[in-house]
XYZ file of C-alpha atoms in Angstrom:
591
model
C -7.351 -6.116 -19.772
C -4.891 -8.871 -17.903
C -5.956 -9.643 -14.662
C -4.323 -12.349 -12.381
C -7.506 -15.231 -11.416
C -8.921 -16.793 -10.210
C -8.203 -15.676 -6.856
C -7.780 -17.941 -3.928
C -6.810 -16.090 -0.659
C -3.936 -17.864 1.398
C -3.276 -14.813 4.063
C -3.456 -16.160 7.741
C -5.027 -12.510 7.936
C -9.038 -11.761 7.357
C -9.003 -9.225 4.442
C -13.062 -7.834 5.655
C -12.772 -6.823 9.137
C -15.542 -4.671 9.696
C -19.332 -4.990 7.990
C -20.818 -1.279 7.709
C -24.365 -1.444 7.273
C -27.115 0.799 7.043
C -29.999 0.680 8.984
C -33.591 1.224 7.613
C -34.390 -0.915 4.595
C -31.185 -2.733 5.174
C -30.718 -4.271 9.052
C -34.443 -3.152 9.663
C -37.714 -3.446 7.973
C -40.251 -1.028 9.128
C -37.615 0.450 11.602
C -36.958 -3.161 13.363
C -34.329 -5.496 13.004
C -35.917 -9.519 12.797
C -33.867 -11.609 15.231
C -32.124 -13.840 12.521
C -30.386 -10.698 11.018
C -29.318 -10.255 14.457
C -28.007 -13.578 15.151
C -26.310 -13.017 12.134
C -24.399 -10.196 13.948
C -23.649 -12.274 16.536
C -22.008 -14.552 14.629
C -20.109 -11.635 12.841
C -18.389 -10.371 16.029
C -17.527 -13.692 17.335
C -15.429 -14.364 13.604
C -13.184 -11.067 15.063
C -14.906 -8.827 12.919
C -16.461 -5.650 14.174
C -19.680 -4.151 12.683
C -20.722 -0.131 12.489
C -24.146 1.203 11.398
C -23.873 3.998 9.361
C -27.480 5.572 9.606
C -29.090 8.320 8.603
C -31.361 8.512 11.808
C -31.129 10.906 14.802
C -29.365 8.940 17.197
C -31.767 9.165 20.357
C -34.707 7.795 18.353
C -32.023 4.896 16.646
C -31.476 3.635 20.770
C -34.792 3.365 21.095
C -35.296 0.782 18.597
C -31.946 -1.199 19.188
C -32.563 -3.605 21.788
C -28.594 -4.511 21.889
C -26.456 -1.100 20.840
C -23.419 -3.044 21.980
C -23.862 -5.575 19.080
C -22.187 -2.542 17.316
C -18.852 -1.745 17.829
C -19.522 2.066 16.840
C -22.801 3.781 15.353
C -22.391 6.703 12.708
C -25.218 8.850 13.077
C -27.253 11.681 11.177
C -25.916 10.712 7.772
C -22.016 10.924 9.333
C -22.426 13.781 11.280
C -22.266 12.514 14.868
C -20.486 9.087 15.949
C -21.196 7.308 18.560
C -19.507 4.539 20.633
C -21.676 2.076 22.532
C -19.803 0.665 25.116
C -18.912 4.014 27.233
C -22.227 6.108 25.322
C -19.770 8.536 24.096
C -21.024 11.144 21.333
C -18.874 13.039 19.183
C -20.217 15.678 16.672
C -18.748 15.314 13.298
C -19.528 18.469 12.129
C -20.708 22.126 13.258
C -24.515 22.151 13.098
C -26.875 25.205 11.242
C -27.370 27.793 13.476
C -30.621 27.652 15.548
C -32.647 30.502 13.171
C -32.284 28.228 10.019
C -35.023 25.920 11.586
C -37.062 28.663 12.769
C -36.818 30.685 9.253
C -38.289 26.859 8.094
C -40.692 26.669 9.975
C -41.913 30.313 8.559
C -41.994 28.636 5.302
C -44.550 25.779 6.422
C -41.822 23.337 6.718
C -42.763 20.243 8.147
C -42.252 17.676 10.398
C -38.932 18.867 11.300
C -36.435 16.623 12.644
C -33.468 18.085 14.668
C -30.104 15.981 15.615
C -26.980 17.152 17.149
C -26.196 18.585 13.665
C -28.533 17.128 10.989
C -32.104 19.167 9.985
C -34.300 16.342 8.667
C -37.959 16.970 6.755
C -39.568 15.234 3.612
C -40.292 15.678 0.308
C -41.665 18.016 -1.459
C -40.488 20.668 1.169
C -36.797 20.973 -0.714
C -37.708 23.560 -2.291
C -38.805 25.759 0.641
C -35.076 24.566 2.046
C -32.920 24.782 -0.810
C -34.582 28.813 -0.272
C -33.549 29.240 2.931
C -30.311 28.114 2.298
C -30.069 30.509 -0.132
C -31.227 33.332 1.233
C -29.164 32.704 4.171
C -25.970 32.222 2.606
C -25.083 28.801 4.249
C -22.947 26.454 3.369
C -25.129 23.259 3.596
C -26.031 20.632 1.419
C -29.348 18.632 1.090
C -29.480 14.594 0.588
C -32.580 13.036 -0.653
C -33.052 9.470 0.986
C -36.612 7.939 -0.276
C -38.485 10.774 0.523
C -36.375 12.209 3.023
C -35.037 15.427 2.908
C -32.042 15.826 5.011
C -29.585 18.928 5.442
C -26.258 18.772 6.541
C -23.023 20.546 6.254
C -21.199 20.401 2.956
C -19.147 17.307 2.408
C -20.541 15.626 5.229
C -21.790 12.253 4.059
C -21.797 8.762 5.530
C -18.084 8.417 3.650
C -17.234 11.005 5.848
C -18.474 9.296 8.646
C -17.332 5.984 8.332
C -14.182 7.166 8.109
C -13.949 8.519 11.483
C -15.318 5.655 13.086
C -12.318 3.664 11.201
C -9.668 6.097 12.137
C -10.941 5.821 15.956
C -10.788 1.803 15.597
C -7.696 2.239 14.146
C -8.966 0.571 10.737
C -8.265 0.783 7.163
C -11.367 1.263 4.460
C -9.559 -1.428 2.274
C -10.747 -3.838 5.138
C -14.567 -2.848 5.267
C -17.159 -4.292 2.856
C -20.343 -1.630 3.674
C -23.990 -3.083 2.872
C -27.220 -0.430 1.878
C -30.430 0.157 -0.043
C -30.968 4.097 -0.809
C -29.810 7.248 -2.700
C -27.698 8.038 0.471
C -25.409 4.874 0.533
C -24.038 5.579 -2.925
C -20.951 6.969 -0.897
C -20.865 4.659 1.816
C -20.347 1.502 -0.559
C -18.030 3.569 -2.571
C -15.780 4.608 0.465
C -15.830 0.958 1.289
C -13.710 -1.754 -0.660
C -16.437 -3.984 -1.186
C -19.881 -2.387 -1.594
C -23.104 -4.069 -1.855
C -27.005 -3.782 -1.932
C -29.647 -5.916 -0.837
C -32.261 -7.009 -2.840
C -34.516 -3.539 -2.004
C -31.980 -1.257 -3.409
C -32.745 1.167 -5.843
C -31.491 0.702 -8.898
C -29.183 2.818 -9.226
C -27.762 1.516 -5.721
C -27.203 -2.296 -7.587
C -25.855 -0.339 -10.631
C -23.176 0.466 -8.740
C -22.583 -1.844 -6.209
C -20.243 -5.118 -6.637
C -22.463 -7.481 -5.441
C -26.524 -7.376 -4.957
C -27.994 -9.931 -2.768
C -30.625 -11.730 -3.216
C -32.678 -11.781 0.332
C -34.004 -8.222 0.774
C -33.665 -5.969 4.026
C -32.106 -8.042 6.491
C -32.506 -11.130 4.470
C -30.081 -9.607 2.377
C -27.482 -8.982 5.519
C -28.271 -12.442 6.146
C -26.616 -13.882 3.426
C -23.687 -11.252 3.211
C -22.959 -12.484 6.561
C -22.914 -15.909 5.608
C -20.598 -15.464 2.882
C -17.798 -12.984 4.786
C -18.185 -16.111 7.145
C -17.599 -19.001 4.580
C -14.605 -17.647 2.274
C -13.797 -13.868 3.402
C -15.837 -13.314 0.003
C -13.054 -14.278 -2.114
C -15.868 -15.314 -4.763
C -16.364 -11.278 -5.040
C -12.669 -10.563 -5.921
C -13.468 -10.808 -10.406
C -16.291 -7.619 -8.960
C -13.220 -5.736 -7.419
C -11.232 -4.892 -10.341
C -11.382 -1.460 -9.782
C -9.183 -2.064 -6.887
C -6.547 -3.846 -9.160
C -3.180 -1.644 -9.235
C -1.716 -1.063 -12.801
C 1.540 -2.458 -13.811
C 1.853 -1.455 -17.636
C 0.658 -2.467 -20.832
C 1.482 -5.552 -22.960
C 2.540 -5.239 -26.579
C -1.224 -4.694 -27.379
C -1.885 -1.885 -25.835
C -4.128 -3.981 -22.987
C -3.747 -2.912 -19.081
C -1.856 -5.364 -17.106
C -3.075 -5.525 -13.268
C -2.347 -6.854 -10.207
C -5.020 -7.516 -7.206
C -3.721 -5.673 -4.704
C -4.449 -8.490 -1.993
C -3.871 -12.330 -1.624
C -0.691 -12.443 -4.015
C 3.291 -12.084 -3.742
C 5.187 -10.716 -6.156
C 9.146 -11.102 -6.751
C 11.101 -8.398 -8.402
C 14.047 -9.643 -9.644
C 17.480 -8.695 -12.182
C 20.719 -7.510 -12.153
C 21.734 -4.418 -10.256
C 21.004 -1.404 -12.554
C 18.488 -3.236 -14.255
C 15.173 -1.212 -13.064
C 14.185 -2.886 -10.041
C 13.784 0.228 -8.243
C 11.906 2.109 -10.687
C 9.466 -0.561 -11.343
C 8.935 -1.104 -7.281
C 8.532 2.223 -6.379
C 5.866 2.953 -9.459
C 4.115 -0.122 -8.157
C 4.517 1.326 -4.308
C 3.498 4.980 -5.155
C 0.054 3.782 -6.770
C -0.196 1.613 -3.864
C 0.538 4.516 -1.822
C -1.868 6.632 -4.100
C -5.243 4.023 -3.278
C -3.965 4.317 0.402
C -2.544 0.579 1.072
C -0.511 0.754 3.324
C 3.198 -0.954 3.058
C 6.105 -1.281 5.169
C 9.781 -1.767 3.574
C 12.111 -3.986 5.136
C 15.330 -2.017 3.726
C 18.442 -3.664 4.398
C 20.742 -1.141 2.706
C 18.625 1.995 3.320
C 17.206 1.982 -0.801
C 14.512 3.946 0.194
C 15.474 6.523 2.745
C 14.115 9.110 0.528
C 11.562 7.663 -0.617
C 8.474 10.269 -0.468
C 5.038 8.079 0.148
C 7.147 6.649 3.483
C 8.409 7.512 6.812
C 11.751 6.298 7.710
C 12.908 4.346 10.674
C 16.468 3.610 11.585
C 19.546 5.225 9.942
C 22.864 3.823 9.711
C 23.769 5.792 13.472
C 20.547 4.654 14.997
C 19.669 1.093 14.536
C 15.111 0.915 14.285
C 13.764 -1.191 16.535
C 10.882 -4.099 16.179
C 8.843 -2.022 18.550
C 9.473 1.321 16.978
C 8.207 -0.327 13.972
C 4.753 -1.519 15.182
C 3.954 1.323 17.786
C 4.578 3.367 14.308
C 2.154 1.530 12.190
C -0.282 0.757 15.308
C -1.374 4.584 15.057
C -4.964 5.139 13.520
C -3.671 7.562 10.787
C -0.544 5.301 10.317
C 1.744 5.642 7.144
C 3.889 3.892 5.165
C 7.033 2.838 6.287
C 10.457 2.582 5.230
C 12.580 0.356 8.177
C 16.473 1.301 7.451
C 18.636 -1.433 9.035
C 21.970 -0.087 8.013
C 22.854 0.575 12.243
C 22.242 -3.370 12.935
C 25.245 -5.232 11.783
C 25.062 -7.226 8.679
C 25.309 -10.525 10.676
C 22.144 -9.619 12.873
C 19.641 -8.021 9.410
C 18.091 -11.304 8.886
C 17.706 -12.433 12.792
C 15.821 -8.536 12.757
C 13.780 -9.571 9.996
C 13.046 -12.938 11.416
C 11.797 -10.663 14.212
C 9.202 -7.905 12.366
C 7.716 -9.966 10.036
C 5.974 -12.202 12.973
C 4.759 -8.932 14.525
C 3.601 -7.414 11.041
C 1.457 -10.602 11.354
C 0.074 -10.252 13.851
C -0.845 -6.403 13.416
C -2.127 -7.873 10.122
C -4.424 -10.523 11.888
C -6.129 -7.543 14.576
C -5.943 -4.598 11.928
C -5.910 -5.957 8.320
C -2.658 -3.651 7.596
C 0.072 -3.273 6.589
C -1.362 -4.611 3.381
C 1.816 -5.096 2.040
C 5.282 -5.999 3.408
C 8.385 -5.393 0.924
C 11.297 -7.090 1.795
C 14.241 -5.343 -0.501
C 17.575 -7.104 -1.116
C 15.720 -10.325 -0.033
C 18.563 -12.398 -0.856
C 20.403 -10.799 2.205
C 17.473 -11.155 4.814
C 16.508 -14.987 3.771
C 19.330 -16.866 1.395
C 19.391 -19.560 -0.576
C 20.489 -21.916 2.908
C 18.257 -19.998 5.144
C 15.976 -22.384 7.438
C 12.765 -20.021 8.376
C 10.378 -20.707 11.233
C 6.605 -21.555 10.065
C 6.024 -17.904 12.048
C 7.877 -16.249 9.971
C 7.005 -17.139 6.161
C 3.629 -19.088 6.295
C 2.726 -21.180 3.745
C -0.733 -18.773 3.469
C 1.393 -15.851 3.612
C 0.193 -12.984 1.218
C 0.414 -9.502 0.493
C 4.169 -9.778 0.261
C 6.457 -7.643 -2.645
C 10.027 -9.578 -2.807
C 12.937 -7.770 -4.342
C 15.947 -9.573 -5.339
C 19.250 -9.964 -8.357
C 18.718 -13.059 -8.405
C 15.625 -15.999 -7.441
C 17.933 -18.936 -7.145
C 20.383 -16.763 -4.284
C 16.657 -16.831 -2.135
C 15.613 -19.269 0.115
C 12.987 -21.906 -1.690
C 10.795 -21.450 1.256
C 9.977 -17.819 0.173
C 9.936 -19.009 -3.738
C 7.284 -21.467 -3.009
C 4.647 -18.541 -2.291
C 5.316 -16.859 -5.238
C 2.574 -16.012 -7.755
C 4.251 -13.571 -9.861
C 7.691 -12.400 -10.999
C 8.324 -9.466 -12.715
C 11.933 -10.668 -14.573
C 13.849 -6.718 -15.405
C 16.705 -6.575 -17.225
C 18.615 -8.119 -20.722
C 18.349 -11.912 -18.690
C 15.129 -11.636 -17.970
C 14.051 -14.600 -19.198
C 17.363 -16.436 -18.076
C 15.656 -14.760 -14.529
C 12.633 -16.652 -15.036
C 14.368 -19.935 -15.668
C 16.233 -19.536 -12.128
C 13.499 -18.863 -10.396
C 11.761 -22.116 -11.379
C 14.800 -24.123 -11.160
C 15.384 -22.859 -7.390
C 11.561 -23.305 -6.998
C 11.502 -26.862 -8.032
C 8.473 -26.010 -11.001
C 8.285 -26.420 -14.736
C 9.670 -23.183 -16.727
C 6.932 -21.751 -18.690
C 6.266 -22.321 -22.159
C 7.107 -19.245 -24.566
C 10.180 -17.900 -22.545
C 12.391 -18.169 -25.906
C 13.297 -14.697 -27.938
C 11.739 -12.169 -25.798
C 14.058 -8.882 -25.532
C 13.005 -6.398 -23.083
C 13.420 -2.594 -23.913
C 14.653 -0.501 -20.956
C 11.338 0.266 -18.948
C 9.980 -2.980 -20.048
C 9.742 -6.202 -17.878
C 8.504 -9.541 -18.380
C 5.539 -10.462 -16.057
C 5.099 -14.041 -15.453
C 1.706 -15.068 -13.447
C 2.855 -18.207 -12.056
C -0.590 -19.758 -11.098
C -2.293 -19.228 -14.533
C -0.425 -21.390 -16.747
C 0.209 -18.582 -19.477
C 3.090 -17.968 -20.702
C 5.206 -14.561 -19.432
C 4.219 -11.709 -20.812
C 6.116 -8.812 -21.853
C 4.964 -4.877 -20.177
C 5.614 -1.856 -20.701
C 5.312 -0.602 -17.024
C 3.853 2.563 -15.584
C 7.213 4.485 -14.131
C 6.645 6.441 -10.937
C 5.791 9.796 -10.760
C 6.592 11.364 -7.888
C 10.284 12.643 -7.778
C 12.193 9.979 -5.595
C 15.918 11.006 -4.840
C 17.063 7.312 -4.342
C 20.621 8.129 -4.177
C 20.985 10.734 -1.884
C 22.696 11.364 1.333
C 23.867 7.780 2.474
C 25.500 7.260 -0.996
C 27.414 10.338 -0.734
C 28.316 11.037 2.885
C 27.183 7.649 4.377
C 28.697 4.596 5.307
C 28.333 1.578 2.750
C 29.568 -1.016 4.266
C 32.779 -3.273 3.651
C 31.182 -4.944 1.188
C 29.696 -2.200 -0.819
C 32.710 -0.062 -0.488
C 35.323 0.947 -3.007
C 38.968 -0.412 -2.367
C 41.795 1.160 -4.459
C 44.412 -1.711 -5.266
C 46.397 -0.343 -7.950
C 48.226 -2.996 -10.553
C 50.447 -5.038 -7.715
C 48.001 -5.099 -5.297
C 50.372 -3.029 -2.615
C 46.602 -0.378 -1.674
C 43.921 -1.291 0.295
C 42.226 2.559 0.320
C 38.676 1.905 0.874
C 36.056 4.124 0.123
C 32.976 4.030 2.027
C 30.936 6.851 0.044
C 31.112 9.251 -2.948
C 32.863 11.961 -1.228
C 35.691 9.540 0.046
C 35.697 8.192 -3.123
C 36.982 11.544 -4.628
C 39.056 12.598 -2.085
C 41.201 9.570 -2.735
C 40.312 9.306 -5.983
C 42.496 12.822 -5.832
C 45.503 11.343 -4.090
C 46.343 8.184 -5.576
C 48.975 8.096 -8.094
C 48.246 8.133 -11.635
C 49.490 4.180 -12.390
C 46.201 3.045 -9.729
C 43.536 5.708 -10.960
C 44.058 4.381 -14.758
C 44.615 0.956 -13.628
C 41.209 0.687 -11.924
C 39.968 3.236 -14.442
C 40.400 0.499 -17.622
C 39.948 -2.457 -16.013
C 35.729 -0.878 -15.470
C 36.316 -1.015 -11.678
C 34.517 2.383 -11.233
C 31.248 1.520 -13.576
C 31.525 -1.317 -11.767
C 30.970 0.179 -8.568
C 29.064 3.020 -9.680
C 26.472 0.140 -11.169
C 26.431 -2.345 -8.223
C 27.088 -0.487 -4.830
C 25.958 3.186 -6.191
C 23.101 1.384 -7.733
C 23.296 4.061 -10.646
C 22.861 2.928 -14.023
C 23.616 6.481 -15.702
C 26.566 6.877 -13.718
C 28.043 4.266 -14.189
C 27.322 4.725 -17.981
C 29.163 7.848 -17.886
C 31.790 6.156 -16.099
C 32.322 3.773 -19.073
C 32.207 6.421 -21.589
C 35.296 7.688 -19.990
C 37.257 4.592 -19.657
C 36.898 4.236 -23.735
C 37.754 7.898 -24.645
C 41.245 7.636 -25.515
C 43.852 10.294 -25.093
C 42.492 10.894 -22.126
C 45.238 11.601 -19.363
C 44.966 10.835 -15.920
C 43.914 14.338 -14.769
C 41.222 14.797 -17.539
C 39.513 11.456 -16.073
C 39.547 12.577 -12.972
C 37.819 15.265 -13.629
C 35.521 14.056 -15.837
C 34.300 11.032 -13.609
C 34.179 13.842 -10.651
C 31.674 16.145 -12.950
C 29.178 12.726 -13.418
C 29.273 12.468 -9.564
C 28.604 15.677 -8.817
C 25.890 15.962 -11.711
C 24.075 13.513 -10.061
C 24.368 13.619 -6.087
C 24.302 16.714 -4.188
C 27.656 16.227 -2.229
C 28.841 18.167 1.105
C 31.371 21.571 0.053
C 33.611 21.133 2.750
C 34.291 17.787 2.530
C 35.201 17.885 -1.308
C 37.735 18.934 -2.918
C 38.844 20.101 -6.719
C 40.571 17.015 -8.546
């Protein structure tokens, strides 16, 4: 399997923002917490990061052992069935507890020590059996958790997962920024909802088995050193342990899986219009999508209007705003985001993207997300000449997808933090060799002879010192109408508009959209339909402001049919339209 390392993080953002720990035989030995792991704490919260417990404990008996319950920014009680928040002493219930006879009908069975929480029904082994019973007999839907000895029942699919996730959504966090620390049978799903998981010392085996890193201090020891490490690098050492976080990009010619870390890096997409730049981004950004990482797309030309995984801001009548953008992706349950700037005037795109991506920062640097920021048509937004301010693109700027025709039309600013390109297209490699002209650095070796296959693309990790490799990538999945309403009713644009000229020049009809397209398409004389027809102005158009490959395939076809008249074109390039765009009935008309 190709993997991109060794990884070095250069975000200005933390990637861990919150440690979730357990508490006994993890923060506490013997139910106590020694003041070093404490200090440890300390030292936690005052690097910006928060901390949450995620216990299994009744939450009255936990406060009587924490001297400080502030330290923690919020507790998750009873195995993730009650969360609490320390500051104002709130409690909120999780889940609906059993109802009051399931403890008596227990204690019939010689059931104890019982302990009762706000939902959890605690006892110890070897008493399961005389619960699983009861359960039974009474037809509830509970579950029961063994935790060393502990027998603990709860309602189904409420686990510390469960839990931690609430306590995240009311922090407004993301689980992609938590690395969770425990020791027992009942943290296998905490460290798995987490994306780093790890076990001290005093784990049980199957606990290390599964966890990406095991420390070597036990109990708080253990937290100790975790601690120490978040504070040294962020634990980039771990990041070779978190390749099951990696997001698939294809397959190389033998068959091995080609990934990308789905933090530190930026990636550049780059060809010719029609090439597959939009079907390899949006396969990358749907299994992004699919691990829940959140992205934002800074959409100059409103690509991805319709583009499921996101919400859309803006439209070409109602310009977004930087605001709109963050108060959107500010939310707890925030999604991705599509930012359509086709309502700000094509002079004032980049000075709006000089404007979000300083505020995507900063919601980066207090939140961890978005965890990626795309930047389509980035040619547009920051050209060749363009002058940025260090606020904008930082030279540890990560977590950034770049999509472009060309490298050497971007500014060398942005080039510089490349670490991979992903070349589509027949001049792929000529793509690769503008890129590192335009970023001042040796071509790689190996570039010579390498025809991509539609589908393909040729995936150059800049850092490693390999030569480019060619993949097969993974296309998306998920239906995405990508040319849809603003291509067919919309307005393009002067410069993405289709002028009829005829032969001498004497027309200037422009044609803002498909249906304007066809409606003079119907009108002009036959002399400027076949003029523009065989000189491949409509394939033309169809391939680089359509941004339609197959249509503008069919459009070709056309032109080199001969005995075609006038009439019989029309019609035929009017039938590929329609094929592919659903276009407005009263607004079109029969050629």
């Amino acid at each position: 399997m190709a993997r991109v390392g060794p990884f070095h993080p250069r975000d200005d953002a933390m990637r861990y923002h919150v440690l979730a720990a357990d508490y006994d035989g993890t923060l506490a030995t013997r139910g106590l917490v020694d003041p070093p792991t404490v200090e440890a704490m300390k030292r936690l919260r005052e690097s910006g990061r928060k901390l949450v417990m995620v216990t299994g404990r009744v939450l009255g008996e936990l406060l009587e052992l924490l001297e400080e319950p502030t330290l923690f920014d919020r507790i998750v009680a009873e195995n993730g069935a009650l969360l609490y928040r320390p500051e104002t002493k709130e409690e909120v219930t999780l889940a609906e507890p059993p109802p009051p006879e399931f403890v008596a009908r227990l204690k019939l069975q010689g059931v104890g020590p019982i302990s009762e929480g706000r939902v959890i029904v605690a006892t110890w082994e070897p008493h399961q059996v005389a619960v699983l019973e009861v359960v039974r007999e009474m037809g509830l839907e509970l579950q029961v958790i063994f935790n060393k000895g502990a027998v603990m029942v709860l309602p189904s699919g409420v686990n510390k997962a469960t839990g931690l996730q609430s306590a995240l959504r009311d922090l407004g966090l993301s689980a992609h920024n938590v690395v969770a620390v425990g020791d027992a049978e009942n943290d296998h799903a905490l460290l798995a909802a987490a994306e780093a998981g790890v076990a001290v010392a005093n784990a049980v085996p199957t606990l290390m088995e599964r966890a990406d890193w095991t420390t070597t201090g036990d109990h708080g020891r253990g937290v100790v050193q975790l601690v120490e490490r978040l504070l040294d690098d962020d634990l980039a050492g771990l990041e070779p342990e978190l390749a099951r976080h990696h997001v698939l990009l294809g397959e190389d010619d033998e068959g091995r899986e080609v990934r990308i870390p789905p933090y530190g890096l930026n990636v550049l997409v780059a060809g010719a219009s029609g090439g597959g730049k939009s079907t390899l981004t949006s396969g990358l950004l749907e299994r992004l999508a699919e691990a829940r990482y959140q992205f934002v797309i800074i959409d100059p030309e409103g690509d991805y209007d319709e583009f499921e995984p996101t919400m859309k801001l803006g439209d070409p009548h109602n310009p977004p705003t930087v605001d709109e953008v963050e108060e959107l992706l500010e939310r707890p349950d925030a999604p991705n985001a599509s930012v359509n700037m086709l309502g700000i005037d094509l002079k004032d795109r980049p000075g709006f993207s000089d404007q979000l991506i300083p505020r995507l920062q900063d919601l980066r640097a207090h939140a961890g997300r978005p965890h990626w920021i795309v930047i389509d048509e980035v040619h547009h937004l920051m050209p060749a000449a363009w002058q940025p301010a260090p606020m904008v693109i930082p030279k540890r700027i990560a977590g950034m997808l770049y999509i472009t025709v060309s490298p050497d039309a971007v500014a060398p600013a942005v080039l510089e933090t490349v670490d991979v390109v992903l070349a589509i297209g027949p001049e792929a490699e000529a793509t690769i060799r503008l890129f590192c002209q335009a970023a001042a650095i040796p071509a790689p070796r190996g570039l010579e002879g390498i025809e991509l296959k539609p589908g393909e693309t040729l995936a150059w990790f800049v850092k490693k010192g390999r030569a480019p490799v060619r993949v097969k990538t993974v296309p998306p999945t998920l239906h995405r109408r990508r040319h849809g309403r603003k291509y067919a009713e919309g307005n393009l644009g002067p410069d993405r508009s289709f002028y009829f000229k005829g032969p001498e020049g004497k027309l200037n009809l422009r044609a803002q959209n498909l249906v304007a397209f066809l409606q003079l398409a119907e009108g002009v004389d036959d002399a400027t339909w076949e003029f523009h027809l065989r000189q491949g102005d409509y394939s033309t158009w169809f391939r680089e402001g359509i941004k339609d490959e197959e249509l503008a395939a069919a459009a070709e076809d056309v032109a080199a049919t001969r005995g075609l008249s006038a009439g019989e074109s029309r019609a035929r390039i009017k039938a590929a339209v329609e094929e592919r765009f659903t276009l407005p009935a009263e607004r079109t008309t029969s050629a």
